[in-house]
Amino acid sequence: MRVFNRSDSNVTYSLPELQTRRVFALGESKELEPKEMEALWQMDGGMTIIKDYLCVDDPDWVAKHWDAPIEYFWKTDDVKKCLLEDSLELFQETLEYAPAGVIDLIKMLAWQLPISDLNKIEAIRQATGFDTLAAIEVMSASKERQQPQKKERLRKREG
């Protein structure tokens, strides 16, 4: 089954009984055996990793383990569509029900795209405490600093 990391950071877990250690980088997906997912599900904290940060792209497996929200299966394009096209009401519902990894993705994309809907920016701030406008400002200033302007030479060529 395909499993991918949809949070905004690395996800790591170890399963000593299977002699397995996995690191999922941002956006990385891996093909895993169901027995590994079962072992992770049973491990302390494993349920949280699967529900909030990884996405098991197997609706049947997920349905056997819990009643996942619609947003659980969302990929980056779905989150972009929500940010840019969905109504404010649908967006606020997403912030209420989406897993933590989807919320991380919403916050990351909100300043990267960036979104311009001030109502959605305020909804993100109220739901998560994340200040999208401040992030956009900081990242814009950072980009400007990374590209220093060439100074005009003091010494001029003669002739």
mmCIF file of C-alpha atoms in Angstrom:
data_model
loop_
_atom_site.group_PDB
_atom_site.id
_atom_site.type_symbol
_atom_site.label_atom_id
_atom_site.label_comp_id
_atom_site.label_asym_id
_atom_site.label_seq_id
_atom_site.Cartn_x
_atom_site.Cartn_y
_atom_site.Cartn_z
ATOM 1 C CA MET A 1 0.000 0.000 0.000
ATOM 2 C CA ARG A 2 1.170 3.521 -0.760
ATOM 3 C CA VAL A 3 1.879 5.737 2.257
ATOM 4 C CA PHE A 4 2.976 9.348 1.997
ATOM 5 C CA ASN A 5 4.046 12.161 4.286
ATOM 6 C CA ARG A 6 1.768 15.125 3.902
ATOM 7 C CA SER A 7 2.959 17.168 6.870
ATOM 8 C CA ASP A 8 5.431 20.029 6.569
ATOM 9 C CA SER A 9 8.313 18.135 8.190
ATOM 10 C CA ASN A 10 9.978 14.718 8.330
ATOM 11 C CA VAL A 11 8.057 11.824 9.887
ATOM 12 C CA THR A 12 10.128 9.065 11.520
ATOM 13 C CA TYR A 13 9.214 5.860 13.291
ATOM 14 C CA SER A 14 10.909 2.639 14.402
ATOM 15 C CA LEU A 15 9.367 -0.815 14.646
ATOM 16 C CA PRO A 16 11.865 -2.999 16.542
ATOM 17 C CA GLU A 17 9.800 -6.174 16.115
ATOM 18 C CA LEU A 18 10.074 -5.790 12.319
ATOM 19 C CA GLN A 19 13.631 -4.419 12.515
ATOM 20 C CA THR A 20 12.437 -1.384 10.581
ATOM 21 C CA ARG A 21 13.137 2.319 10.842
ATOM 22 C CA ARG A 22 11.455 4.674 8.386
ATOM 23 C CA VAL A 23 12.031 8.325 7.630
ATOM 24 C CA PHE A 24 9.570 10.090 5.361
ATOM 25 C CA ALA A 25 10.806 13.412 4.021
ATOM 26 C CA LEU A 26 8.353 16.181 3.186
ATOM 27 C CA GLY A 27 6.045 14.896 0.436
ATOM 28 C CA GLU A 28 7.799 11.528 0.181
ATOM 29 C CA SER A 29 5.779 8.377 -0.518
ATOM 30 C CA LYS A 30 6.701 4.737 -0.039
ATOM 31 C CA GLU A 31 5.142 1.405 -0.901
ATOM 32 C CA LEU A 32 4.737 -0.492 2.396
ATOM 33 C CA GLU A 33 3.371 -3.859 3.450
ATOM 34 C CA PRO A 34 0.075 -3.892 5.403
ATOM 35 C CA LYS A 35 1.797 -5.738 8.279
ATOM 36 C CA GLU A 36 4.085 -2.725 8.789
ATOM 37 C CA MET A 37 1.114 -0.371 8.983
ATOM 38 C CA GLU A 38 -0.603 -2.737 11.427
ATOM 39 C CA ALA A 39 2.520 -2.784 13.620
ATOM 40 C CA LEU A 40 2.725 1.025 13.518
ATOM 41 C CA TRP A 41 -0.994 1.284 14.349
ATOM 42 C CA GLN A 42 -0.451 -0.873 17.469
ATOM 43 C CA MET A 43 2.666 0.996 18.624
ATOM 44 C CA ASP A 44 2.398 3.807 21.211
ATOM 45 C CA GLY A 45 1.941 6.994 19.214
ATOM 46 C CA GLY A 46 1.649 5.090 15.949
ATOM 47 C CA MET A 47 -2.056 5.780 15.597
ATOM 48 C CA THR A 48 -1.368 9.518 15.847
ATOM 49 C CA ILE A 49 1.394 9.303 13.235
ATOM 50 C CA ILE A 50 -0.932 7.516 10.806
ATOM 51 C CA LYS A 51 -3.991 9.670 11.485
ATOM 52 C CA ASP A 52 -2.308 13.070 11.574
ATOM 53 C CA TYR A 53 0.941 13.069 9.604
ATOM 54 C CA LEU A 54 1.088 10.148 7.182
ATOM 55 C CA CYS A 55 -1.599 9.269 4.683
ATOM 56 C CA VAL A 56 -2.324 5.612 3.976
ATOM 57 C CA ASP A 57 -3.628 5.757 0.421
ATOM 58 C CA ASP A 58 -5.808 2.671 0.897
ATOM 59 C CA PRO A 59 -9.412 3.611 1.765
ATOM 60 C CA ASP A 60 -10.280 0.009 2.713
ATOM 61 C CA TRP A 61 -7.435 -0.251 5.230
ATOM 62 C CA VAL A 62 -8.303 3.149 6.683
ATOM 63 C CA ALA A 63 -12.021 2.290 6.919
ATOM 64 C CA LYS A 64 -11.193 -0.870 8.919
ATOM 65 C CA HIS A 65 -9.270 1.177 11.506
ATOM 66 C CA TRP A 66 -11.217 4.418 11.986
ATOM 67 C CA ASP A 67 -13.740 6.784 10.478
ATOM 68 C CA ALA A 68 -11.371 9.178 8.720
ATOM 69 C CA PRO A 69 -12.498 12.695 7.750
ATOM 70 C CA ILE A 70 -12.814 13.481 4.029
ATOM 71 C CA GLU A 71 -9.662 15.604 4.219
ATOM 72 C CA TYR A 72 -7.558 12.637 5.339
ATOM 73 C CA PHE A 73 -7.000 11.548 1.731
ATOM 74 C CA TRP A 74 -6.231 15.037 0.424
ATOM 75 C CA LYS A 75 -3.065 15.618 -1.531
ATOM 76 C CA THR A 76 -1.309 18.965 -2.082
ATOM 77 C CA ASP A 77 -3.500 19.844 -5.076
ATOM 78 C CA ASP A 78 -6.646 19.331 -2.987
ATOM 79 C CA VAL A 79 -5.290 21.673 -0.311
ATOM 80 C CA LYS A 80 -4.390 24.288 -2.950
ATOM 81 C CA LYS A 81 -7.916 24.079 -4.359
ATOM 82 C CA CYS A 82 -9.356 24.527 -0.867
ATOM 83 C CA LEU A 83 -7.145 27.555 -0.208
ATOM 84 C CA LEU A 84 -7.740 29.247 -3.539
ATOM 85 C CA GLU A 85 -11.231 28.201 -4.664
ATOM 86 C CA ASP A 86 -13.431 26.939 -1.818
ATOM 87 C CA SER A 87 -15.879 29.213 -0.032
ATOM 88 C CA LEU A 88 -14.956 30.601 3.375
ATOM 89 C CA GLU A 89 -17.518 28.298 4.999
ATOM 90 C CA LEU A 90 -15.992 25.163 3.433
ATOM 91 C CA PHE A 91 -12.511 26.388 4.305
ATOM 92 C CA GLN A 92 -13.438 26.903 7.962
ATOM 93 C CA GLU A 93 -14.956 23.416 8.051
ATOM 94 C CA THR A 94 -11.680 22.049 6.701
ATOM 95 C CA LEU A 95 -9.748 23.782 9.486
ATOM 96 C CA GLU A 96 -12.090 22.179 12.009
ATOM 97 C CA TYR A 97 -11.962 18.568 10.753
ATOM 98 C CA ALA A 98 -8.709 18.094 8.826
ATOM 99 C CA PRO A 99 -5.839 16.064 10.332
ATOM 100 C CA ALA A 100 -2.817 17.932 11.693
ATOM 101 C CA GLY A 101 -0.724 17.132 8.591
ATOM 102 C CA VAL A 102 -3.311 18.778 6.327
ATOM 103 C CA ILE A 103 -3.397 21.813 8.640
ATOM 104 C CA ASP A 104 0.426 21.979 8.425
ATOM 105 C CA LEU A 105 0.138 21.891 4.643
ATOM 106 C CA ILE A 106 -2.522 24.642 4.679
ATOM 107 C CA LYS A 107 -0.264 26.897 6.763
ATOM 108 C CA MET A 108 2.752 26.210 4.549
ATOM 109 C CA LEU A 109 0.899 26.783 1.274
ATOM 110 C CA ALA A 110 -0.889 29.864 2.614
ATOM 111 C CA TRP A 111 2.370 31.838 2.670
ATOM 112 C CA GLN A 112 4.083 30.043 -0.228
ATOM 113 C CA LEU A 113 1.327 30.599 -2.810
ATOM 114 C CA PRO A 114 0.526 33.149 -1.161
ATOM 115 C CA ILE A 115 -3.228 33.406 -0.626
ATOM 116 C CA SER A 116 -4.809 36.852 -0.769
ATOM 117 C CA ASP A 117 -8.227 36.159 0.794
ATOM 118 C CA LEU A 118 -8.056 38.076 4.062
ATOM 119 C CA ASN A 119 -11.017 36.151 5.495
ATOM 120 C CA LYS A 120 -9.187 32.834 4.993
ATOM 121 C CA ILE A 121 -5.993 34.334 6.404
ATOM 122 C CA GLU A 122 -7.942 35.376 9.508
ATOM 123 C CA ALA A 123 -9.592 31.923 9.726
ATOM 124 C CA ILE A 124 -6.131 30.306 9.720
ATOM 125 C CA ARG A 125 -4.979 32.669 12.461
ATOM 126 C CA GLN A 126 -8.051 31.994 14.625
ATOM 127 C CA ALA A 127 -7.911 28.203 14.158
ATOM 128 C CA THR A 128 -4.151 27.692 14.488
ATOM 129 C CA GLY A 129 -2.559 30.890 15.793
ATOM 130 C CA PHE A 130 -0.430 31.032 12.624
ATOM 131 C CA ASP A 131 -0.006 34.570 11.224
ATOM 132 C CA THR A 132 0.063 34.100 7.456
ATOM 133 C CA LEU A 133 0.595 37.808 6.704
ATOM 134 C CA ALA A 134 3.626 37.948 9.006
ATOM 135 C CA ALA A 135 5.042 34.811 7.344
ATOM 136 C CA ILE A 136 4.563 36.332 3.888
ATOM 137 C CA GLU A 137 6.265 39.527 5.050
ATOM 138 C CA VAL A 138 9.204 37.679 6.621
ATOM 139 C CA MET A 139 9.701 35.437 3.602
ATOM 140 C CA SER A 140 9.483 38.389 1.187
ATOM 141 C CA ALA A 141 12.097 40.276 3.207
ATOM 142 C CA SER A 142 14.238 37.147 3.273
ATOM 143 C CA LYS A 143 14.105 36.826 -0.521
ATOM 144 C CA GLU A 144 15.083 40.471 -0.928
ATOM 145 C CA ARG A 145 18.078 39.997 1.380
ATOM 146 C CA GLN A 146 19.211 36.866 -0.447
ATOM 147 C CA GLN A 147 19.673 38.802 -3.680
ATOM 148 C CA PRO A 148 22.035 41.654 -2.811
ATOM 149 C CA GLN A 149 22.200 44.457 -5.311
ATOM 150 C CA LYS A 150 25.508 45.153 -6.957
ATOM 151 C CA LYS A 151 27.102 48.311 -5.695
ATOM 152 C CA GLU A 152 28.338 50.805 -8.189
ATOM 153 C CA ARG A 153 32.105 50.823 -8.359
ATOM 154 C CA LEU A 154 33.886 53.730 -6.782
ATOM 155 C CA ARG A 155 36.863 53.375 -9.103
ATOM 156 C CA LYS A 156 35.930 54.196 -12.686
ATOM 157 C CA ARG A 157 37.862 53.250 -15.798
ATOM 158 C CA GLU A 158 39.504 56.099 -17.493
ATOM 159 C CA GLY A 159 39.268 56.584 -21.174
#
